[in-house]
Coordinates of C-alpha atoms in Angstrom, one line a residue:
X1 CA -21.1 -95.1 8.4
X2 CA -23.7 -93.0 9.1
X3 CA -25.7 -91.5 5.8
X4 CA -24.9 -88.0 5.0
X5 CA -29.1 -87.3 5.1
X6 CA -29.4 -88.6 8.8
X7 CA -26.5 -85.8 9.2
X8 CA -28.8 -83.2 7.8
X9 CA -31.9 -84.3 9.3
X10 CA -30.4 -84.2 12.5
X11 CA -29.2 -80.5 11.8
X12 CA -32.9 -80.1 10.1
X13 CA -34.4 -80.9 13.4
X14 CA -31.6 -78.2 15.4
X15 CA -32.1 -75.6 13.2
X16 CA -31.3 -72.9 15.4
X17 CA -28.1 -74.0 17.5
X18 CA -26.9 -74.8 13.8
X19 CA -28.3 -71.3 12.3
X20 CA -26.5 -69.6 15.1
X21 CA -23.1 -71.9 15.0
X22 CA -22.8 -71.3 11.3
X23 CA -23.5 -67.3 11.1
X24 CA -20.7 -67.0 13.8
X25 CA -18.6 -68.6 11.7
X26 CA -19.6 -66.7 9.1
X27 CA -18.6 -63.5 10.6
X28 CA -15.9 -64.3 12.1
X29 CA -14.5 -65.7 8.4
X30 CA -15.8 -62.3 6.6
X31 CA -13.9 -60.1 8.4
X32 CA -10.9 -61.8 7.1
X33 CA -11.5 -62.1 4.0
X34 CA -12.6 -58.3 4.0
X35 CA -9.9 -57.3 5.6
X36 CA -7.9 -59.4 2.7
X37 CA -9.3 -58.8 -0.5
X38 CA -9.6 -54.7 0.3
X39 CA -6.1 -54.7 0.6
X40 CA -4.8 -56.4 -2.7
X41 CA -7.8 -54.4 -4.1
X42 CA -6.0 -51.4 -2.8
X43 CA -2.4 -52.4 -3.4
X44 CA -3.4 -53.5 -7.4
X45 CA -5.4 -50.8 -8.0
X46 CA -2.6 -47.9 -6.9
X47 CA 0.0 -49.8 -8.6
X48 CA -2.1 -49.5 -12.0
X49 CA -2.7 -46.1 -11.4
X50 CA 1.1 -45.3 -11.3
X51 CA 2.0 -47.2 -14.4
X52 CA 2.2 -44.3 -16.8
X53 CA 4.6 -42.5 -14.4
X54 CA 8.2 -43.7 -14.5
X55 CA 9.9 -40.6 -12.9
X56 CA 8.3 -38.1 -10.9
X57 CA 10.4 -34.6 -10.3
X58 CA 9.3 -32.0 -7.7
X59 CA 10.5 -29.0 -5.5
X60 CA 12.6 -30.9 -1.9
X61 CA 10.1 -32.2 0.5
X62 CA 7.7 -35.5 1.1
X63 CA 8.3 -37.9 -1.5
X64 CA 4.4 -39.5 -0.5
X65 CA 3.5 -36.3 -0.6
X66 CA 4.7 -35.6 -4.5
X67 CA 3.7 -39.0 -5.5
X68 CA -0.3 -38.5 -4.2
X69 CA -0.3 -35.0 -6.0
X70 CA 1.0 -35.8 -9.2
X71 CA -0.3 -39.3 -9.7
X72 CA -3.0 -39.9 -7.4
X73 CA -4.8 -35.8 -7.5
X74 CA -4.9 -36.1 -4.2
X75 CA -5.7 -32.1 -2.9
X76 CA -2.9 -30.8 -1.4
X77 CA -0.8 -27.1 -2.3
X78 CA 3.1 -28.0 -3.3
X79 CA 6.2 -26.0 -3.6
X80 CA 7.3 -24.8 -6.9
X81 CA 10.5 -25.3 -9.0
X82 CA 12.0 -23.1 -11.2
X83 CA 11.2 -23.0 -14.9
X84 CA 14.7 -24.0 -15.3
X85 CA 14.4 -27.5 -13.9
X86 CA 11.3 -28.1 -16.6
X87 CA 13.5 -26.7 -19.2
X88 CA 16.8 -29.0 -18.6
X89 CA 15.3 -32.1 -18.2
X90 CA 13.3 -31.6 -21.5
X91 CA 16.2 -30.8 -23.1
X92 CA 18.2 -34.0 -21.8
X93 CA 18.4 -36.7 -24.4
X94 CA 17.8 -39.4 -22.0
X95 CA 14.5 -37.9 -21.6
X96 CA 11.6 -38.9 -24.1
X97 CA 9.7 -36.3 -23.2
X98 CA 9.1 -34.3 -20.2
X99 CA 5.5 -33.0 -18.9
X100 CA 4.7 -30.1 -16.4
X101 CA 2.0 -30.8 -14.5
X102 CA -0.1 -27.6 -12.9
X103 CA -2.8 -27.6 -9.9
X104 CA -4.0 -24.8 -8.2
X105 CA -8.0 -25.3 -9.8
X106 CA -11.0 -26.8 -9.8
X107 CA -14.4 -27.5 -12.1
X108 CA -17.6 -28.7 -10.3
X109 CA -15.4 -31.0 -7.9
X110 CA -13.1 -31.9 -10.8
X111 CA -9.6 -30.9 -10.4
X112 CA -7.8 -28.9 -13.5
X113 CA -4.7 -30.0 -14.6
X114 CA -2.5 -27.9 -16.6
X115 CA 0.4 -30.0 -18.5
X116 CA 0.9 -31.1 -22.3
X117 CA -0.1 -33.0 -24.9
X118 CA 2.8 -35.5 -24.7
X119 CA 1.0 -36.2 -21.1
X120 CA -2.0 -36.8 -22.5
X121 CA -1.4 -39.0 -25.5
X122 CA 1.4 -40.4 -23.5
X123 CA 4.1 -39.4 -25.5
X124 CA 1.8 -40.9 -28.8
X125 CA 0.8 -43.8 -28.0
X126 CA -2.5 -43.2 -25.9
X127 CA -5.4 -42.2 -28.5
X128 CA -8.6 -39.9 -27.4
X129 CA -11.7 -41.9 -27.9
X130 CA -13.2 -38.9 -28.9
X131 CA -12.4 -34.6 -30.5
X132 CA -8.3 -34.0 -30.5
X133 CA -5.9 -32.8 -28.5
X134 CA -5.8 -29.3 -27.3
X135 CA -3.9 -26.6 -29.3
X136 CA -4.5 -23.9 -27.8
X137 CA -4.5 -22.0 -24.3
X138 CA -8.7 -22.1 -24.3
X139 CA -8.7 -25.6 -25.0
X140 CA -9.3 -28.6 -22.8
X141 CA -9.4 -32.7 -22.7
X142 CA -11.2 -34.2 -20.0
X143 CA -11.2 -37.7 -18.6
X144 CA -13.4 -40.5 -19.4
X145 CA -16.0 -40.0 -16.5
X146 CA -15.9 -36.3 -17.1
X147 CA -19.4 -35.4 -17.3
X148 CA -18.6 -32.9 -20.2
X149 CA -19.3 -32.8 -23.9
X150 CA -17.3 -31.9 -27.0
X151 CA -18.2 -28.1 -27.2
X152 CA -18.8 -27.0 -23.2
X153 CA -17.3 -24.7 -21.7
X154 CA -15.4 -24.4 -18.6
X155 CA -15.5 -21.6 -16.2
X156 CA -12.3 -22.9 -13.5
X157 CA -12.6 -21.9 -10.2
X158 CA -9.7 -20.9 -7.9
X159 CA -8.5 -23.4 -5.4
X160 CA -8.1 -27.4 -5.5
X161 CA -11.2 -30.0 -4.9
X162 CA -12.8 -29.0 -1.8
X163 CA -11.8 -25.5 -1.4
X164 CA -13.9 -22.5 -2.2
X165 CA -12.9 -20.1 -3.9
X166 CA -13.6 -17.4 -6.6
X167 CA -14.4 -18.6 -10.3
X168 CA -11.7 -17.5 -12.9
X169 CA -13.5 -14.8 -15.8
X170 CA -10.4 -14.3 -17.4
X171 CA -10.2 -17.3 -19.6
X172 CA -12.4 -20.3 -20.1
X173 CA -11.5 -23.7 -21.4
X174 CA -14.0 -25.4 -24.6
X175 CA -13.6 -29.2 -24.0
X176 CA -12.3 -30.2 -27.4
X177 CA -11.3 -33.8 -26.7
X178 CA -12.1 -36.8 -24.7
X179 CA -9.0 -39.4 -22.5
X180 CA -10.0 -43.4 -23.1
X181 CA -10.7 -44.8 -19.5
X182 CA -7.6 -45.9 -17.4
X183 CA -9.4 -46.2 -13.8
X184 CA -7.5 -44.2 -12.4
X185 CA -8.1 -40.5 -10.6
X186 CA -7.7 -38.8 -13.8
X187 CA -10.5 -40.0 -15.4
X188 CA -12.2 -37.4 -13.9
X189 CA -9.5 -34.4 -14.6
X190 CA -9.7 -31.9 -17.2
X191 CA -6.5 -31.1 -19.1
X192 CA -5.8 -28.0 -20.1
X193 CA -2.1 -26.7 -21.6
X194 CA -0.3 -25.6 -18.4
X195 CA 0.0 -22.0 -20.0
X196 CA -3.7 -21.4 -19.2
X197 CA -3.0 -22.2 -15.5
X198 CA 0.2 -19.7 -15.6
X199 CA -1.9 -17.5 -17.4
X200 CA -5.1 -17.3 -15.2
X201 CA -2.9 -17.1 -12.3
X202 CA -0.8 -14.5 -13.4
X203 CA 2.5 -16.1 -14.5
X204 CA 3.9 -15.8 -17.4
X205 CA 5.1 -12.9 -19.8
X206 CA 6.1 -9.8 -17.4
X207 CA 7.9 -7.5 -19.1
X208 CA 9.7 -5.4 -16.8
X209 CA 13.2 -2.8 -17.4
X210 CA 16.2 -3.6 -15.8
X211 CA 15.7 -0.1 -13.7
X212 CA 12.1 -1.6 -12.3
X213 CA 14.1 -5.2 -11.1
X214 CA 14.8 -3.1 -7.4
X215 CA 11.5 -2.1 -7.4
X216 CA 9.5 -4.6 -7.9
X217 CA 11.8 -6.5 -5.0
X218 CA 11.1 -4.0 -2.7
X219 CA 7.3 -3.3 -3.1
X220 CA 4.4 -5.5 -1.3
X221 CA 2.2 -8.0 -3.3
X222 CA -0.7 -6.0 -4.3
X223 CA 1.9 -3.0 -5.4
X224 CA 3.8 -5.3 -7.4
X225 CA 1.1 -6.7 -9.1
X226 CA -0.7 -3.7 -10.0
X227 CA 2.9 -2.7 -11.5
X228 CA 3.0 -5.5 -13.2
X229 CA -0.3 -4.8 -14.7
X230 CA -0.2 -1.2 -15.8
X231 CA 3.5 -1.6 -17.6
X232 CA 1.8 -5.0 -19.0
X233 CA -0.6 -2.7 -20.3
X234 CA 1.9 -0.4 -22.0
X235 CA 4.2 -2.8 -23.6
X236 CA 1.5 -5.5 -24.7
X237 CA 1.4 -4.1 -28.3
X238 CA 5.4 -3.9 -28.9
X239 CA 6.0 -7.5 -27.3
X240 CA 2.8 -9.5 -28.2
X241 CA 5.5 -11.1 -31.3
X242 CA 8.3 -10.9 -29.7
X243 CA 10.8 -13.7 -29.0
X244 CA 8.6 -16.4 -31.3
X245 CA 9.6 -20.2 -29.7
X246 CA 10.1 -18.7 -25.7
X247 CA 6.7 -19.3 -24.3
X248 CA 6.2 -17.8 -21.1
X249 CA 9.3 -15.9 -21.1
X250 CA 10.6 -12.1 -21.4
X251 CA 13.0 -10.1 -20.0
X252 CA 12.1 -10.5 -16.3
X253 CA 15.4 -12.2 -14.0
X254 CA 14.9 -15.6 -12.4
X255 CA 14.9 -14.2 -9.0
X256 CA 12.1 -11.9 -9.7
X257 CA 10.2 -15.0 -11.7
X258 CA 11.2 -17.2 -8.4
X259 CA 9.4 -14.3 -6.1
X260 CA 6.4 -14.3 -8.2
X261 CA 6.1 -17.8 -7.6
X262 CA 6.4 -17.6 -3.9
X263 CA 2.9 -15.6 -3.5
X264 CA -0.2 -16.1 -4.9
X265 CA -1.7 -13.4 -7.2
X266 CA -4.2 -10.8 -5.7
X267 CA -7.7 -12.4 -5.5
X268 CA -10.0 -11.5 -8.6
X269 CA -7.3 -8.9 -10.1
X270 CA -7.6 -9.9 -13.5
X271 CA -11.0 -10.5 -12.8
X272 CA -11.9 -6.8 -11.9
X273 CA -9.5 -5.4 -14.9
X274 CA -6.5 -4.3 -13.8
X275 CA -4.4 -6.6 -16.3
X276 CA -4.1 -8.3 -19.2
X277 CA -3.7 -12.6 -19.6
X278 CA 0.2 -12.7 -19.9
X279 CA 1.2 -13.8 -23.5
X280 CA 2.8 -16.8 -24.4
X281 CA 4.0 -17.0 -27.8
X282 CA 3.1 -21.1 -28.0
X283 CA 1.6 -23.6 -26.2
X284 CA 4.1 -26.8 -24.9
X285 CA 8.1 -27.0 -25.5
X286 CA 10.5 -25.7 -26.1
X287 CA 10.9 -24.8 -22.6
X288 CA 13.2 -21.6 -21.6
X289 CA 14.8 -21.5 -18.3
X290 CA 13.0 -18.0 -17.0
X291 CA 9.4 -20.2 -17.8
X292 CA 7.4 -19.5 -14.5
X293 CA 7.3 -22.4 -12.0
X294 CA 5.7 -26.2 -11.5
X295 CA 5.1 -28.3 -8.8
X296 CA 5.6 -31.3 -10.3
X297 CA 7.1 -32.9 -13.8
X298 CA 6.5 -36.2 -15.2
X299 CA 9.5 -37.5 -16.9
X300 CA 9.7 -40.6 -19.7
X301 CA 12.9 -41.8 -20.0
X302 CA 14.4 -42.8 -23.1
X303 CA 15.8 -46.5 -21.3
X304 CA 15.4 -47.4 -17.2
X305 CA 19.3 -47.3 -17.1
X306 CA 18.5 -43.0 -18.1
X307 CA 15.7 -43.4 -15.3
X308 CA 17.3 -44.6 -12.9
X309 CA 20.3 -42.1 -13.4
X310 CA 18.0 -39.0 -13.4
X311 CA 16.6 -39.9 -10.3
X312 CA 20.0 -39.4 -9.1
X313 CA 20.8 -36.7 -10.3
X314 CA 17.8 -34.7 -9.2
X315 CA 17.8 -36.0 -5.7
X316 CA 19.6 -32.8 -4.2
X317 CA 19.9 -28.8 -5.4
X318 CA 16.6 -28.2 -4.4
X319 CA 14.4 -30.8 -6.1
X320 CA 13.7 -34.6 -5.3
X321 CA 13.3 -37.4 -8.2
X322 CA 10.7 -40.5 -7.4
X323 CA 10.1 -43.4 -8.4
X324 CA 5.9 -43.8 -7.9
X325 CA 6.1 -47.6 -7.3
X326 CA 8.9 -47.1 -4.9
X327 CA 6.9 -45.1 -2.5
X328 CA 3.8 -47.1 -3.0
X329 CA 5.9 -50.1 -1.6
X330 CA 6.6 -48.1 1.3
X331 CA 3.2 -47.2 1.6
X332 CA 2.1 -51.4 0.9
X333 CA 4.4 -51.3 4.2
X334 CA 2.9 -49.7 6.0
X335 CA -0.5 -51.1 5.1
X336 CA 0.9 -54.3 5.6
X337 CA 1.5 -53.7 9.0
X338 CA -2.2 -52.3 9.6
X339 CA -3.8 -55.4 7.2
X340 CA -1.3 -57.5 10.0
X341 CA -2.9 -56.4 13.3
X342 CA -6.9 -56.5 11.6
X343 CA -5.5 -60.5 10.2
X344 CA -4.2 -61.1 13.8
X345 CA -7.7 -59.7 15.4
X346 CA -9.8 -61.9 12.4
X347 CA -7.6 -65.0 13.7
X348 CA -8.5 -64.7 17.6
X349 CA -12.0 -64.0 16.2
X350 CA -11.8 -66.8 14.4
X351 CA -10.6 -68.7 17.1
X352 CA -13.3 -67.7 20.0
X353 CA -15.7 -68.9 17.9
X354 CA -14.2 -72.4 17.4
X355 CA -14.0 -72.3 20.7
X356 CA -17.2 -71.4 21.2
X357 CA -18.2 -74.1 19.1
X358 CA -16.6 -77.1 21.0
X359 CA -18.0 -75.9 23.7
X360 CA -21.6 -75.5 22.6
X361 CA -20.9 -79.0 20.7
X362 CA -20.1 -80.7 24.1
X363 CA -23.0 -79.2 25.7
X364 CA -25.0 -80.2 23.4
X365 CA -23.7 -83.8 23.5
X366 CA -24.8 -83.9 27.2
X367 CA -28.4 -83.4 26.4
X368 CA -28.0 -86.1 23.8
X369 CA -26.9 -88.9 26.0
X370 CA -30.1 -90.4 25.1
X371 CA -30.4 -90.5 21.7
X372 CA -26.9 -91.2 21.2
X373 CA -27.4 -94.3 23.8
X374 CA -31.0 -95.0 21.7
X375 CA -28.4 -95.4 18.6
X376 CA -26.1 -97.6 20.6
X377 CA -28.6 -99.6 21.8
X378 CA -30.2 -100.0 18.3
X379 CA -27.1 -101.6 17.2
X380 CA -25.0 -98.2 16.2
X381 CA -21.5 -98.8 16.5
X382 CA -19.1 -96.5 18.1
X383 CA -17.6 -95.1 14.8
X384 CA -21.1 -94.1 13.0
X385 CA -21.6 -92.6 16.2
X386 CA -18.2 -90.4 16.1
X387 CA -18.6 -90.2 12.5
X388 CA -22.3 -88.9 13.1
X389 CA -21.0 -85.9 15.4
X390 CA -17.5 -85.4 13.6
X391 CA -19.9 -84.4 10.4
X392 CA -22.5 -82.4 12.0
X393 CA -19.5 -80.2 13.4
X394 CA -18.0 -80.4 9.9
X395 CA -20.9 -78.8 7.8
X396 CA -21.8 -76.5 9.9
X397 CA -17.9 -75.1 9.7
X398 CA -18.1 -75.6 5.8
X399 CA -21.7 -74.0 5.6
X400 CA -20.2 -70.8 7.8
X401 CA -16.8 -70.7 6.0
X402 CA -19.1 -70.4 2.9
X403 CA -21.1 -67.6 4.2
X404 CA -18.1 -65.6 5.3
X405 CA -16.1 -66.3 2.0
X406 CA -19.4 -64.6 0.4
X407 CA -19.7 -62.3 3.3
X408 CA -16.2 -61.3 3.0
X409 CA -16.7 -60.5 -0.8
X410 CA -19.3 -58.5 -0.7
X411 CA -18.2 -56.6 1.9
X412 CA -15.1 -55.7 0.3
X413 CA -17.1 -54.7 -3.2
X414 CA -19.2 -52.2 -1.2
X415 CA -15.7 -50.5 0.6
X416 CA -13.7 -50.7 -2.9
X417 CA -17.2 -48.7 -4.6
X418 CA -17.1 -46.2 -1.6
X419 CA -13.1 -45.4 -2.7
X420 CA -13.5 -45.6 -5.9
X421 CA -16.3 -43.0 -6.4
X422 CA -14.0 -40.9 -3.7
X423 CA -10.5 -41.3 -5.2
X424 CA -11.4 -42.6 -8.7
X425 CA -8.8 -45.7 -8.2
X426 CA -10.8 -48.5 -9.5
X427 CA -9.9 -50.9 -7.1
X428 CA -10.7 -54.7 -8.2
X429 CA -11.8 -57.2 -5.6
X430 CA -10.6 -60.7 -6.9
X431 CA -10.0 -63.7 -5.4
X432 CA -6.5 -65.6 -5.7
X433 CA -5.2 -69.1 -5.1
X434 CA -4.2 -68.6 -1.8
X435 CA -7.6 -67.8 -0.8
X436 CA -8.4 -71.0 -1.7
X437 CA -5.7 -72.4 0.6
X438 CA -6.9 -70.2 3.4
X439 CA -10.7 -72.2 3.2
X440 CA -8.8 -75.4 3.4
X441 CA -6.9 -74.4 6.1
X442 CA -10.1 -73.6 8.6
X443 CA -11.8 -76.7 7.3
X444 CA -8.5 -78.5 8.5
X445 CA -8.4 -76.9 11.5
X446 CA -12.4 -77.5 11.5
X447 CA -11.7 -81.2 10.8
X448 CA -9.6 -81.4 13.8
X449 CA -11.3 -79.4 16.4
X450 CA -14.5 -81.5 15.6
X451 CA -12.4 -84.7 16.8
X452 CA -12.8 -83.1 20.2
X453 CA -16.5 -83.6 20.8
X454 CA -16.2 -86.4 18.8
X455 CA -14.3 -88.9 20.7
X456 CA -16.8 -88.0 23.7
X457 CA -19.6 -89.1 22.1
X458 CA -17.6 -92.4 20.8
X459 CA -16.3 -92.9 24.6
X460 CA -19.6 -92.4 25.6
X461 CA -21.3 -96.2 27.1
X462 CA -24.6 -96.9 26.0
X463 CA -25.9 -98.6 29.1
X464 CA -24.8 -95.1 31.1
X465 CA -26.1 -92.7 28.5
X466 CA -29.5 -94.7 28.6
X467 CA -29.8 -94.6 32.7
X468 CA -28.8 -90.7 32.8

């Protein structure tokens, strides 16, 4: 057999045919691999970020749509249901506990939730890592890579991440608490109770007479709202008490709560005065059913027997109940298919460059007649000879699959970075057993390419390679 150092010193001495051989290889491998490790990085990392929610409930319309809202903060405006829905399900005894959850703001880029503090503790059993929970309207907790200290205030301004928009003056959150880290987009959300968003958008307690209900139907948004204002105005002192354990409620009709929550408050009204924060007599359940609107609830159910029945039963009338992992598989899909065609162009890749290899291998065997007859001559036998070029081919494949493997992994940190500073889905590139499979597999198919150029050298006479 022929030493492994003649191998090397023979590859020493064609350094750069065997620099260029092995960073095609290299390439071709990476792009694989990327293309492979970004998408379990992807397709682990969403399914951690949905965890927490079993059962998502939301106003009829895209399911993907609900589940990137509500779980993923993904900026995007949603219909509304009616307080009743919120007020049902939290009333259900197959429900744990039930949690509104509010958009419609933003902080510095960082999107402001309004919800409850069964959301945020998780029903009990998530602690802060730092302050309390909030327990008032003004109050907020942020996420773990909120940039925000115990004390600070926050000034929300209108609109979601990304939008401009006009900074709220009529109520600002102190930070009072702090969420442990989860990785996931709400690390970097501030929570406040969803009364604060009903309140700074005008939702809430509008105390109306039964004589104003046609009225206020008939009259054009600004009109209505300046209505609402002065009689808010009027009545604040007799109702500020009234109706203790009905937040967000008074004597306005559904249908007139339902229209409020089809239009968006005149911009800056509160702001410039004309009207009051709406009162709410506590902050979080009970619920009543004239409670102004949500896009979105997230439900715990007391078993996955209840869970699955709820989503039943809210799959119609108006609202749609989802499971998150159930449209994430959709979505894996769907990025299956896409992760199928980049495989499928890695594999041709892949196999051009073998290929290309052979070729440049046989080539280059034809400008070693000589040597390869010198060997021959010298007493070399056929096999170290075949052995002697079956190797060569062999480490260079090994050295590129190598480089690609690390290639591949570095590759897919940088992209996984990139979306997690954008989404806040830590997304964790790791390698798995089959990955280990796959190297074995190109070094097989290596091992048997390289038999190619191979035999020609071991069919090669010595006598004939010596006279060319």
């Amino acid at each position: 057999m022929i030493p492994i150092r003649l191998v090397l010193a023979d590859l020493k001495r064609l350094w750069v045919g065997s620099l260029v051989i092995v960073l095609l290889i290299g390439f071709a491998t990476a792009l694989g691999v990327t293309v492979t490790l970004q998408e379990r990085a992807l397709r682990l990392g969403s399914a951690r970020a949905a965890d927490r929610f079993d059962l998502v409930v939301g106003a009829a319309g895209s399911e993907t749509q609900l589940v990137l809202s509500a779980v993923f903060l993904q900026p995007s405006p949603l219909p509304l249901m009616p307080g009743a829905v919120l007020a049902k399900l939290a009333a259900d005894p197959r429900v744990a506990w039930a949690a509104p959850i509010g958009f419609g703001d933003s902080f510095e880029g960082m999107p402001v939730v309004g919800t409850t503090t069964a959301f945020v503790t998780d029903g009990g059993r998530a602690a802060l890592t730092e302050g309390r929970d909030f327990a008032a309207m003004s109050e907020a907790v942020v996420g773990a890579a909120v940039p925000l200290a115990m004390g600070d205030t926050v000034k929300p301004m209108h609109g979601l991440v990304g939008e401009a928009g006009h900074t709220h003056t009529e109520l600002a959150y102190t930070v009072v608490g702090r969420m442990a880290r989860t990785g996931t987009p709400w690390d970097r959300a501030i929570l406040v109770p969803i009364e604060g968003v009903w309140a700074i958008h005008g939702l809430g307690h509008h105390h109306h007479e039964d004589g104003d209900d046609d009225h206020h139907e008939g009259a054009d948004a600004d009109h209505d709202h300046e209505a609402e204002a002065d009689h808010d105005h009027e009545a604040e002192a007799d109702h500020d008490h009234e109706e203790a354990g009905t937040a967000g409620s008074a004597h306005a009709h559904p249908d007139e709560h339902d229209a409020d929550h089809d239009r968006e408050p005149a911009e800056g009204a509160h702001a410039e005065g004309h009207g009051a924060l709406p009162v709410f007599d506590h902050i979080g359940p009970p619920w009543s059913a004239d409670m102004p609107g949500v896009p979105a609830i997230i439900v715990k159910a007391a078993s996955i027997a209840d869970a699955y029945r709820l989503r039943g039963e809210y799959r119609g009338n108006g609202t749609v109940g989802v499971f998150p992992a159930e449209v994430l598989t959709r979505l894996y899909a769907t990025l299956g298919d896409a992760r199928l065609v980049l495989t499928l162009i890695a594999m041709g890749t892949e196999a051009l460059v073998a290929a290309a290899v052979v070729l440049v291998t046989v080539v280059h065997l034809s400008q070693r007649r000589r040597e390869i007859g010198a060997l021959r001559a010298l007493g070399a036998p056929r096999s170290s000879i075949f052995a002697l070029v079956w190797c060569e081919i062999l480490v260079l494949v090994g050295v590129g699959v190598a480089l690609g493997f690390g290639l591949g992994y570095a590759a897919a940190r940088v992209i996984a970075s990139v979306m997690t500073s954008r989404s806040g889905i830590v997304l964790p590139v790791e390698f798995e057993p089959q990955d280990g499979m796959f190297a074995l597999l190109l070094l097989a198919v290596a091992a048997l390419i390289a038999l190619v150029p191979a035999f020609l050298a071991y069919r090669q006479p010595a006598a004939a390679a010596l006279r060319g």
